[in-house]
Amino acid sequence: MELDLWWLLLFPAFFGLGWFAARVDMRTVLKQAKSVPISYFRGLDALVDDKTDVAAQALAEVARQQGSALELQHILGKLYRKRGENDRAIRLHQQMLDSSDLPGEQRDLVRNELAQDFRKAGLVDRAEEILLKLLNGNMALAARRQLLDIYQQDRDWKKAIETARELRSDAHSFQHEVAQFYCELAQGELYKSDHSQARQYVAEALAANRKCVRASLILGDIEFAEGNLEAAIAAWQSIEKQNYEYLAMAAERLFDAYEKLGRPLEGIALLRGYQRTFPQLELTDLLYQKIATYDGEAKALEGVREAVHARPSLAGVYRMIEAQMDELSPEGRMDAEVARALILKHSQRLSVHRCKCCNFRSRAFFWHCPACGEWESFTANRSEN
């Protein structure tokens, strides 16, 4: 009972100590808040409103008042860079490096920021020079990521491959990117008709990523150029297992190979089979032309109707109207011409490839998205959405 009584007496003391500690902490917080310059809050408010010019001016004023605030100077440098004021960002980071007050562990961080300033200003060589010196420090990972971007921009694919392999981790293997870099090298050798070297690069690409569609496309091109038509067909047909959405990119190549072998109807049958199995493939125009040439206009129209009914599209309707123009009366032909022209206009406006990562849209297909830099992210077939 005596022990319980002592505890009851201690409870008010504990509450009193807690109240006193809270009062002390609150006074400290209020004192610190009053010591923050009003320009700091103006800068934050401007950033929230996306007024970067006002924010830069306000934060620069705070930085002048509190020159030793490294975090604030880092923010200000990034803000200058974001606004395109690269000269000011470079000057600020160089002044920080020249300062004897800058702690040693902060120097690599500032150098990394300076490299980004030089890159944004177009001085890629100077950025690379700085980044190479950071590869053995605590900013090695960030430096390698920047170097990878630089090598891709400069199309230095061998250095890009080496850097990507150094960046490999459990979180990101970079095998997808390495395969594309080898494909770039293979495509360059194919343009120079060095089939042996191109074939070697394709083998490296497939070793890095066995589902690399682009490598199979290039391999088929190599075989076709060397006259190995059956091998070319086999390479292009392997795309069905890798990613069937890219079959449309190999469709005309496949038909040309079958035509050169003297078996055009077999090529048409293969492509029609693809169209029935994968209605989203852009094969209607190609099949119409080839069927009309080898099987007649009636069969070609039948094929177009089948494709449009399976998956309606503006491009398919345009081709269907065009195929029936000759059967119409002069007045009907004029009406159909108006409808056809309108459909063509909207089809060309709406039919685009889209990047699955950033939704960038383009009528041209890219293996490397020009907006976000992702590889093999463009939809293989144009959509009308």
PDB file of N, CA, C and O in Angstrom, residues 119-187:
ATOM      1  N   ARG A 119      25.587  20.222 -68.627  1.00  0.00           N
ATOM      2  CA  ARG A 119      24.783  19.447 -69.581  1.00  0.00           C
ATOM      3  C   ARG A 119      23.612  20.270 -70.107  1.00  0.00           C
ATOM      4  O   ARG A 119      23.333  20.291 -71.303  1.00  0.00           O
ATOM      5  N   LYS A 120      22.925  20.947 -69.186  1.00  0.00           N
ATOM      6  CA  LYS A 120      21.768  21.750 -69.577  1.00  0.00           C
ATOM      7  C   LYS A 120      22.190  22.900 -70.488  1.00  0.00           C
ATOM      8  O   LYS A 120      21.436  23.322 -71.366  1.00  0.00           O
ATOM      9  N   ALA A 121      23.407  23.398 -70.289  1.00  0.00           N
ATOM     10  CA  ALA A 121      23.917  24.493 -71.115  1.00  0.00           C
ATOM     11  C   ALA A 121      24.494  23.996 -72.439  1.00  0.00           C
ATOM     12  O   ALA A 121      24.938  24.806 -73.253  1.00  0.00           O
ATOM     13  N   GLY A 122      24.523  22.685 -72.641  1.00  0.00           N
ATOM     14  CA  GLY A 122      25.058  22.129 -73.886  1.00  0.00           C
ATOM     15  C   GLY A 122      26.546  21.880 -73.857  1.00  0.00           C
ATOM     16  O   GLY A 122      27.125  21.490 -74.876  1.00  0.00           O
ATOM     17  N   LEU A 123      27.178  22.069 -72.713  1.00  0.00           N
ATOM     18  CA  LEU A 123      28.629  21.856 -72.584  1.00  0.00           C
ATOM     19  C   LEU A 123      28.866  20.427 -72.087  1.00  0.00           C
ATOM     20  O   LEU A 123      29.307  20.188 -70.956  1.00  0.00           O
ATOM     21  N   VAL A 124      28.552  19.458 -72.947  1.00  0.00           N
ATOM     22  CA  VAL A 124      28.558  18.052 -72.552  1.00  0.00           C
ATOM     23  C   VAL A 124      29.961  17.561 -72.211  1.00  0.00           C
ATOM     24  O   VAL A 124      30.146  16.766 -71.276  1.00  0.00           O
ATOM     25  N   ASP A 125      30.972  18.027 -72.950  1.00  0.00           N
ATOM     26  CA  ASP A 125      32.352  17.587 -72.691  1.00  0.00           C
ATOM     27  C   ASP A 125      32.806  17.969 -71.280  1.00  0.00           C
ATOM     28  O   ASP A 125      33.458  17.174 -70.585  1.00  0.00           O
ATOM     29  N   ARG A 126      32.460  19.183 -70.864  1.00  0.00           N
ATOM     30  CA  ARG A 126      32.856  19.621 -69.524  1.00  0.00           C
ATOM     31  C   ARG A 126      32.095  18.834 -68.451  1.00  0.00           C
ATOM     32  O   ARG A 126      32.648  18.511 -67.399  1.00  0.00           O
ATOM     33  N   ALA A 127      30.831  18.523 -68.737  1.00  0.00           N
ATOM     34  CA  ALA A 127      30.050  17.715 -67.794  1.00  0.00           C
ATOM     35  C   ALA A 127      30.661  16.326 -67.652  1.00  0.00           C
ATOM     36  O   ALA A 127      30.828  15.812 -66.536  1.00  0.00           O
ATOM     37  N   GLU A 128      31.027  15.712 -68.783  1.00  0.00           N
ATOM     38  CA  GLU A 128      31.615  14.368 -68.746  1.00  0.00           C
ATOM     39  C   GLU A 128      32.932  14.365 -67.981  1.00  0.00           C
ATOM     40  O   GLU A 128      33.211  13.447 -67.201  1.00  0.00           O
ATOM     41  N   GLU A 129      33.731  15.418 -68.174  1.00  0.00           N
ATOM     42  CA  GLU A 129      35.014  15.520 -67.474  1.00  0.00           C
ATOM     43  C   GLU A 129      34.816  15.522 -65.962  1.00  0.00           C
ATOM     44  O   GLU A 129      35.547  14.842 -65.222  1.00  0.00           O
ATOM     45  N   ILE A 130      33.812  16.250 -65.481  1.00  0.00           N
ATOM     46  CA  ILE A 130      33.530  16.300 -64.040  1.00  0.00           C
ATOM     47  C   ILE A 130      33.025  14.953 -63.548  1.00  0.00           C
ATOM     48  O   ILE A 130      33.455  14.432 -62.514  1.00  0.00           O
ATOM     49  N   LEU A 131      32.105  14.354 -64.312  1.00  0.00           N
ATOM     50  CA  LEU A 131      31.463  13.103 -63.877  1.00  0.00           C
ATOM     51  C   LEU A 131      32.463  11.955 -63.793  1.00  0.00           C
ATOM     52  O   LEU A 131      32.365  11.112 -62.899  1.00  0.00           O
ATOM     53  N   LEU A 132      33.404  11.914 -64.715  1.00  0.00           N
ATOM     54  CA  LEU A 132      34.412  10.841 -64.677  1.00  0.00           C
ATOM     55  C   LEU A 132      35.250  10.901 -63.405  1.00  0.00           C
ATOM     56  O   LEU A 132      35.705   9.866 -62.908  1.00  0.00           O
ATOM     57  N   LYS A 133      35.429  12.104 -62.870  1.00  0.00           N
ATOM     58  CA  LYS A 133      36.211  12.254 -61.638  1.00  0.00           C
ATOM     59  C   LYS A 133      35.392  11.872 -60.393  1.00  0.00           C
ATOM     60  O   LYS A 133      35.957  11.731 -59.313  1.00  0.00           O
ATOM     61  N   LEU A 134      34.089  11.721 -60.564  1.00  0.00           N
ATOM     62  CA  LEU A 134      33.218  11.381 -59.430  1.00  0.00           C
ATOM     63  C   LEU A 134      32.982   9.885 -59.295  1.00  0.00           C
ATOM     64  O   LEU A 134      32.305   9.452 -58.365  1.00  0.00           O
ATOM     65  N   LEU A 135      33.524   9.084 -60.217  1.00  0.00           N
ATOM     66  CA  LEU A 135      33.195   7.654 -60.250  1.00  0.00           C
ATOM     67  C   LEU A 135      33.738   6.875 -59.056  1.00  0.00           C
ATOM     68  O   LEU A 135      33.290   5.755 -58.801  1.00  0.00           O
ATOM     69  N   ASN A 136      34.700   7.437 -58.340  1.00  0.00           N
ATOM     70  CA  ASN A 136      35.251   6.731 -57.176  1.00  0.00           C
ATOM     71  C   ASN A 136      34.802   7.325 -55.843  1.00  0.00           C
ATOM     72  O   ASN A 136      35.282   6.928 -54.786  1.00  0.00           O
ATOM     73  N   GLY A 137      33.855   8.282 -55.918  1.00  0.00           N
ATOM     74  CA  GLY A 137      33.412   8.937 -54.685  1.00  0.00           C
ATOM     75  C   GLY A 137      32.013   8.517 -54.275  1.00  0.00           C
ATOM     76  O   GLY A 137      31.464   7.532 -54.773  1.00  0.00           O
ATOM     77  N   ASN A 138      31.437   9.306 -53.381  1.00  0.00           N
ATOM     78  CA  ASN A 138      30.101   8.957 -52.871  1.00  0.00           C
ATOM     79  C   ASN A 138      28.980   9.324 -53.837  1.00  0.00           C
ATOM     80  O   ASN A 138      27.817   9.022 -53.584  1.00  0.00           O
ATOM     81  N   MET A 139      29.310   9.985 -54.945  1.00  0.00           N
ATOM     82  CA  MET A 139      28.315  10.322 -55.964  1.00  0.00           C
ATOM     83  C   MET A 139      28.482   9.460 -57.210  1.00  0.00           C
ATOM     84  O   MET A 139      28.032   9.820 -58.294  1.00  0.00           O
ATOM     85  N   ALA A 140      29.122   8.301 -57.058  1.00  0.00           N
ATOM     86  CA  ALA A 140      29.430   7.445 -58.214  1.00  0.00           C
ATOM     87  C   ALA A 140      28.172   7.008 -58.950  1.00  0.00           C
ATOM     88  O   ALA A 140      28.123   7.019 -60.189  1.00  0.00           O
ATOM     89  N   LEU A 141      27.135   6.608 -58.219  1.00  0.00           N
ATOM     90  CA  LEU A 141      25.909   6.120 -58.848  1.00  0.00           C
ATOM     91  C   LEU A 141      25.237   7.223 -59.664  1.00  0.00           C
ATOM     92  O   LEU A 141      24.867   7.011 -60.828  1.00  0.00           O
ATOM     93  N   ALA A 142      25.089   8.406 -59.061  1.00  0.00           N
ATOM     94  CA  ALA A 142      24.469   9.532 -59.769  1.00  0.00           C
ATOM     95  C   ALA A 142      25.303   9.931 -60.981  1.00  0.00           C
ATOM     96  O   ALA A 142      24.767  10.269 -62.043  1.00  0.00           O
ATOM     97  N   ALA A 143      26.633   9.892 -60.844  1.00  0.00           N
ATOM     98  CA  ALA A 143      27.522  10.248 -61.951  1.00  0.00           C
ATOM     99  C   ALA A 143      27.359   9.276 -63.117  1.00  0.00           C
ATOM    100  O   ALA A 143      27.303   9.682 -64.282  1.00  0.00           O
ATOM    101  N   ARG A 144      27.285   7.981 -62.814  1.00  0.00           N
ATOM    102  CA  ARG A 144      27.128   6.981 -63.880  1.00  0.00           C
ATOM    103  C   ARG A 144      25.790   7.142 -64.604  1.00  0.00           C
ATOM    104  O   ARG A 144      25.704   6.946 -65.821  1.00  0.00           O
ATOM    105  N   ARG A 145      24.759   7.475 -63.860  1.00  0.00           N
ATOM    106  CA  ARG A 145      23.455   7.687 -64.499  1.00  0.00           C
ATOM    107  C   ARG A 145      23.513   8.860 -65.468  1.00  0.00           C
ATOM    108  O   ARG A 145      22.954   8.799 -66.570  1.00  0.00           O
ATOM    109  N   GLN A 146      24.188   9.930 -65.059  1.00  0.00           N
ATOM    110  CA  GLN A 146      24.343  11.071 -65.959  1.00  0.00           C
ATOM    111  C   GLN A 146      25.197  10.701 -67.173  1.00  0.00           C
ATOM    112  O   GLN A 146      24.889  11.101 -68.302  1.00  0.00           O
ATOM    113  N   LEU A 147      26.265   9.947 -66.936  1.00  0.00           N
ATOM    114  CA  LEU A 147      27.126   9.542 -68.049  1.00  0.00           C
ATOM    115  C   LEU A 147      26.362   8.667 -69.048  1.00  0.00           C
ATOM    116  O   LEU A 147      26.552   8.793 -70.271  1.00  0.00           O
ATOM    117  N   LEU A 148      25.493   7.791 -68.544  1.00  0.00           N
ATOM    118  CA  LEU A 148      24.692   6.959 -69.440  1.00  0.00           C
ATOM    119  C   LEU A 148      23.811   7.824 -70.336  1.00  0.00           C
ATOM    120  O   LEU A 148      23.698   7.571 -71.536  1.00  0.00           O
ATOM    121  N   ASP A 149      23.205   8.848 -69.767  1.00  0.00           N
ATOM    122  CA  ASP A 149      22.387   9.769 -70.567  1.00  0.00           C
ATOM    123  C   ASP A 149      23.232  10.483 -71.618  1.00  0.00           C
ATOM    124  O   ASP A 149      22.801  10.665 -72.766  1.00  0.00           O
ATOM    125  N   ILE A 150      24.439  10.893 -71.228  1.00  0.00           N
ATOM    126  CA  ILE A 150      25.327  11.597 -72.163  1.00  0.00           C
ATOM    127  C   ILE A 150      25.723  10.686 -73.319  1.00  0.00           C
ATOM    128  O   ILE A 150      25.688  11.090 -74.496  1.00  0.00           O
ATOM    129  N   TYR A 151      26.093   9.440 -73.026  1.00  0.00           N
ATOM    130  CA  TYR A 151      26.531   8.525 -74.080  1.00  0.00           C
ATOM    131  C   TYR A 151      25.392   8.176 -75.031  1.00  0.00           C
ATOM    132  O   TYR A 151      25.621   7.995 -76.235  1.00  0.00           O
ATOM    133  N   GLN A 152      24.170   8.105 -74.499  1.00  0.00           N
ATOM    134  CA  GLN A 152      23.033   7.873 -75.392  1.00  0.00           C
ATOM    135  C   GLN A 152      22.790   9.091 -76.282  1.00  0.00           C
ATOM    136  O   GLN A 152      22.505   8.950 -77.469  1.00  0.00           O
ATOM    137  N   GLN A 153      22.907  10.261 -75.690  1.00  0.00           N
ATOM    138  CA  GLN A 153      22.724  11.494 -76.457  1.00  0.00           C
ATOM    139  C   GLN A 153      23.777  11.603 -77.561  1.00  0.00           C
ATOM    140  O   GLN A 153      23.476  12.027 -78.678  1.00  0.00           O
ATOM    141  N   ASP A 154      25.012  11.226 -77.257  1.00  0.00           N
ATOM    142  CA  ASP A 154      26.106  11.298 -78.234  1.00  0.00           C
ATOM    143  C   ASP A 154      26.160  10.073 -79.147  1.00  0.00           C
ATOM    144  O   ASP A 154      27.045   9.993 -80.006  1.00  0.00           O
ATOM    145  N   ARG A 155      25.271   9.100 -78.921  1.00  0.00           N
ATOM    146  CA  ARG A 155      25.235   7.863 -79.702  1.00  0.00           C
ATOM    147  C   ARG A 155      26.558   7.094 -79.603  1.00  0.00           C
ATOM    148  O   ARG A 155      26.991   6.446 -80.553  1.00  0.00           O
ATOM    149  N   ASP A 156      27.187   7.195 -78.451  1.00  0.00           N
ATOM    150  CA  ASP A 156      28.410   6.429 -78.175  1.00  0.00           C
ATOM    151  C   ASP A 156      27.966   5.132 -77.499  1.00  0.00           C
ATOM    152  O   ASP A 156      28.027   4.975 -76.278  1.00  0.00           O
ATOM    153  N   TRP A 157      27.519   4.179 -78.324  1.00  0.00           N
ATOM    154  CA  TRP A 157      26.834   2.997 -77.804  1.00  0.00           C
ATOM    155  C   TRP A 157      27.757   2.068 -77.033  1.00  0.00           C
ATOM    156  O   TRP A 157      27.313   1.406 -76.085  1.00  0.00           O
ATOM    157  N   LYS A 158      29.013   1.995 -77.390  1.00  0.00           N
ATOM    158  CA  LYS A 158      29.931   1.106 -76.670  1.00  0.00           C
ATOM    159  C   LYS A 158      30.150   1.593 -75.235  1.00  0.00           C
ATOM    160  O   LYS A 158      30.151   0.800 -74.288  1.00  0.00           O
ATOM    161  N   LYS A 159      30.332   2.903 -75.073  1.00  0.00           N
ATOM    162  CA  LYS A 159      30.466   3.448 -73.719  1.00  0.00           C
ATOM    163  C   LYS A 159      29.151   3.320 -72.956  1.00  0.00           C
ATOM    164  O   LYS A 159      29.150   3.103 -71.744  1.00  0.00           O
ATOM    165  N   ALA A 160      28.030   3.452 -73.670  1.00  0.00           N
ATOM    166  CA  ALA A 160      26.724   3.305 -73.029  1.00  0.00           C
ATOM    167  C   ALA A 160      26.546   1.886 -72.495  1.00  0.00           C
ATOM    168  O   ALA A 160      26.041   1.685 -71.384  1.00  0.00           O
ATOM    169  N   ILE A 161      26.984   0.900 -73.276  1.00  0.00           N
ATOM    170  CA  ILE A 161      26.892  -0.502 -72.839  1.00  0.00           C
ATOM    171  C   ILE A 161      27.736  -0.730 -71.589  1.00  0.00           C
ATOM    172  O   ILE A 161      27.289  -1.337 -70.609  1.00  0.00           O
ATOM    173  N   GLU A 162      28.963  -0.218 -71.621  1.00  0.00           N
ATOM    174  CA  GLU A 162      29.874  -0.389 -70.474  1.00  0.00           C
ATOM    175  C   GLU A 162      29.298   0.261 -69.214  1.00  0.00           C
ATOM    176  O   GLU A 162      29.318  -0.331 -68.125  1.00  0.00           O
ATOM    177  N   THR A 163      28.763   1.473 -69.373  1.00  0.00           N
ATOM    178  CA  THR A 163      28.211   2.191 -68.217  1.00  0.00           C
ATOM    179  C   THR A 163      26.955   1.507 -67.689  1.00  0.00           C
ATOM    180  O   THR A 163      26.762   1.402 -66.473  1.00  0.00           O
ATOM    181  N   ALA A 164      26.095   1.041 -68.602  1.00  0.00           N
ATOM    182  CA  ALA A 164      24.866   0.361 -68.176  1.00  0.00           C
ATOM    183  C   ALA A 164      25.192  -0.904 -67.387  1.00  0.00           C
ATOM    184  O   ALA A 164      24.523  -1.223 -66.395  1.00  0.00           O
ATOM    185  N   ARG A 165      26.214  -1.612 -67.805  1.00  0.00           N
ATOM    186  CA  ARG A 165      26.601  -2.828 -67.076  1.00  0.00           C
ATOM    187  C   ARG A 165      27.158  -2.502 -65.699  1.00  0.00           C
ATOM    188  O   ARG A 165      26.984  -3.263 -64.745  1.00  0.00           O
ATOM    189  N   GLU A 166      27.832  -1.362 -65.581  1.00  0.00           N
ATOM    190  CA  GLU A 166      28.329  -0.948 -64.259  1.00  0.00           C
ATOM    191  C   GLU A 166      27.188  -0.521 -63.344  1.00  0.00           C
ATOM    192  O   GLU A 166      27.312  -0.589 -62.123  1.00  0.00           O
ATOM    193  N   LEU A 167      26.065  -0.075 -63.936  1.00  0.00           N
ATOM    194  CA  LEU A 167      24.914   0.355 -63.157  1.00  0.00           C
ATOM    195  C   LEU A 167      24.005  -0.804 -62.767  1.00  0.00           C
ATOM    196  O   LEU A 167      23.049  -0.621 -62.013  1.00  0.00           O
ATOM    197  N   ARG A 168      24.280  -1.985 -63.282  1.00  0.00           N
ATOM    198  CA  ARG A 168      23.410  -3.142 -63.048  1.00  0.00           C
ATOM    199  C   ARG A 168      23.247  -3.408 -61.555  1.00  0.00           C
ATOM    200  O   ARG A 168      24.204  -3.360 -60.788  1.00  0.00           O
ATOM    201  N   SER A 169      22.004  -3.677 -61.161  1.00  0.00           N
ATOM    202  CA  SER A 169      21.702  -3.990 -59.762  1.00  0.00           C
ATOM    203  C   SER A 169      20.509  -4.926 -59.719  1.00  0.00           C
ATOM    204  O   SER A 169      19.905  -5.233 -60.744  1.00  0.00           O
ATOM    205  N   ASP A 170      20.165  -5.363 -58.515  1.00  0.00           N
ATOM    206  CA  ASP A 170      18.993  -6.228 -58.362  1.00  0.00           C
ATOM    207  C   ASP A 170      17.717  -5.491 -58.747  1.00  0.00           C
ATOM    208  O   ASP A 170      16.757  -6.099 -59.225  1.00  0.00           O
ATOM    209  N   ALA A 171      17.703  -4.190 -58.537  1.00  0.00           N
ATOM    210  CA  ALA A 171      16.511  -3.394 -58.849  1.00  0.00           C
ATOM    211  C   ALA A 171      16.346  -3.162 -60.346  1.00  0.00           C
ATOM    212  O   ALA A 171      15.232  -3.090 -60.850  1.00  0.00           O
ATOM    213  N   HIS A 172      17.458  -3.041 -61.061  1.00  0.00           N
ATOM    214  CA  HIS A 172      17.400  -2.752 -62.495  1.00  0.00           C
ATOM    215  C   HIS A 172      18.613  -3.400 -63.164  1.00  0.00           C
ATOM    216  O   HIS A 172      19.742  -3.027 -62.908  1.00  0.00           O
ATOM    217  N   SER A 173      18.347  -4.363 -64.046  1.00  0.00           N
ATOM    218  CA  SER A 173      19.440  -5.100 -64.694  1.00  0.00           C
ATOM    219  C   SER A 173      20.018  -4.373 -65.901  1.00  0.00           C
ATOM    220  O   SER A 173      21.125  -4.675 -66.346  1.00  0.00           O
ATOM    221  N   PHE A 174      19.256  -3.439 -66.486  1.00  0.00           N
ATOM    222  CA  PHE A 174      19.658  -2.686 -67.680  1.00  0.00           C
ATOM    223  C   PHE A 174      19.836  -3.585 -68.910  1.00  0.00           C
ATOM    224  O   PHE A 174      20.385  -3.136 -69.914  1.00  0.00           O
ATOM    225  N   GLN A 175      19.388  -4.844 -68.854  1.00  0.00           N
ATOM    226  CA  GLN A 175      19.533  -5.738 -70.002  1.00  0.00           C
ATOM    227  C   GLN A 175      18.684  -5.260 -71.181  1.00  0.00           C
ATOM    228  O   GLN A 175      19.076  -5.414 -72.340  1.00  0.00           O
ATOM    229  N   HIS A 176      17.533  -4.704 -70.884  1.00  0.00           N
ATOM    230  CA  HIS A 176      16.647  -4.175 -71.927  1.00  0.00           C
ATOM    231  C   HIS A 176      17.356  -3.066 -72.710  1.00  0.00           C
ATOM    232  O   HIS A 176      17.345  -3.049 -73.949  1.00  0.00           O
ATOM    233  N   GLU A 177      17.988  -2.138 -71.982  1.00  0.00           N
ATOM    234  CA  GLU A 177      18.695  -1.027 -72.632  1.00  0.00           C
ATOM    235  C   GLU A 177      19.938  -1.518 -73.383  1.00  0.00           C
ATOM    236  O   GLU A 177      20.210  -1.065 -74.500  1.00  0.00           O
ATOM    237  N   VAL A 178      20.698  -2.441 -72.761  1.00  0.00           N
ATOM    238  CA  VAL A 178      21.910  -2.964 -73.404  1.00  0.00           C
ATOM    239  C   VAL A 178      21.575  -3.618 -74.739  1.00  0.00           C
ATOM    240  O   VAL A 178      22.296  -3.431 -75.734  1.00  0.00           O
ATOM    241  N   ALA A 179      20.473  -4.354 -74.795  1.00  0.00           N
ATOM    242  CA  ALA A 179      20.059  -4.981 -76.048  1.00  0.00           C
ATOM    243  C   ALA A 179      19.793  -3.924 -77.122  1.00  0.00           C
ATOM    244  O   ALA A 179      20.184  -4.088 -78.289  1.00  0.00           O
ATOM    245  N   GLN A 180      19.159  -2.833 -76.739  1.00  0.00           N
ATOM    246  CA  GLN A 180      18.889  -1.764 -77.709  1.00  0.00           C
ATOM    247  C   GLN A 180      20.177  -1.084 -78.169  1.00  0.00           C
ATOM    248  O   GLN A 180      20.314  -0.714 -79.348  1.00  0.00           O
ATOM    249  N   PHE A 181      21.142  -0.937 -77.266  1.00  0.00           N
ATOM    250  CA  PHE A 181      22.418  -0.330 -77.656  1.00  0.00           C
ATOM    251  C   PHE A 181      23.126  -1.216 -78.690  1.00  0.00           C
ATOM    252  O   PHE A 181      23.700  -0.715 -79.668  1.00  0.00           O
ATOM    253  N   TYR A 182      23.087  -2.546 -78.473  1.00  0.00           N
ATOM    254  CA  TYR A 182      23.685  -3.454 -79.449  1.00  0.00           C
ATOM    255  C   TYR A 182      22.937  -3.392 -80.779  1.00  0.00           C
ATOM    256  O   TYR A 182      23.553  -3.502 -81.855  1.00  0.00           O
ATOM    257  N   CYS A 183      21.628  -3.207 -80.725  1.00  0.00           N
ATOM    258  CA  CYS A 183      20.850  -3.075 -81.963  1.00  0.00           C
ATOM    259  C   CYS A 183      21.257  -1.822 -82.736  1.00  0.00           C
ATOM    260  O   CYS A 183      21.307  -1.823 -83.968  1.00  0.00           O
ATOM    261  N   GLU A 184      21.524  -0.737 -82.003  1.00  0.00           N
ATOM    262  CA  GLU A 184      21.997   0.492 -82.670  1.00  0.00           C
ATOM    263  C   GLU A 184      23.324   0.227 -83.384  1.00  0.00           C
ATOM    264  O   GLU A 184      23.531   0.668 -84.519  1.00  0.00           O
ATOM    265  N   LEU A 185      24.218  -0.499 -82.722  1.00  0.00           N
ATOM    266  CA  LEU A 185      25.499  -0.842 -83.349  1.00  0.00           C
ATOM    267  C   LEU A 185      25.289  -1.742 -84.560  1.00  0.00           C
ATOM    268  O   LEU A 185      25.917  -1.550 -85.617  1.00  0.00           O
ATOM    269  N   ALA A 186      24.384  -2.720 -84.429  1.00  0.00           N
ATOM    270  CA  ALA A 186      24.106  -3.642 -85.535  1.00  0.00           C
ATOM    271  C   ALA A 186      23.506  -2.905 -86.726  1.00  0.00           C
ATOM    272  O   ALA A 186      23.879  -3.163 -87.887  1.00  0.00           O
ATOM    273  N   GLN A 187      22.588  -1.982 -86.449  1.00  0.00           N
ATOM    274  CA  GLN A 187      21.967  -1.217 -87.533  1.00  0.00           C
ATOM    275  C   GLN A 187      23.015  -0.389 -88.275  1.00  0.00           C
ATOM    276  O   GLN A 187      22.991  -0.297 -89.516  1.00  0.00           O
TER     277      GLN A 187
END
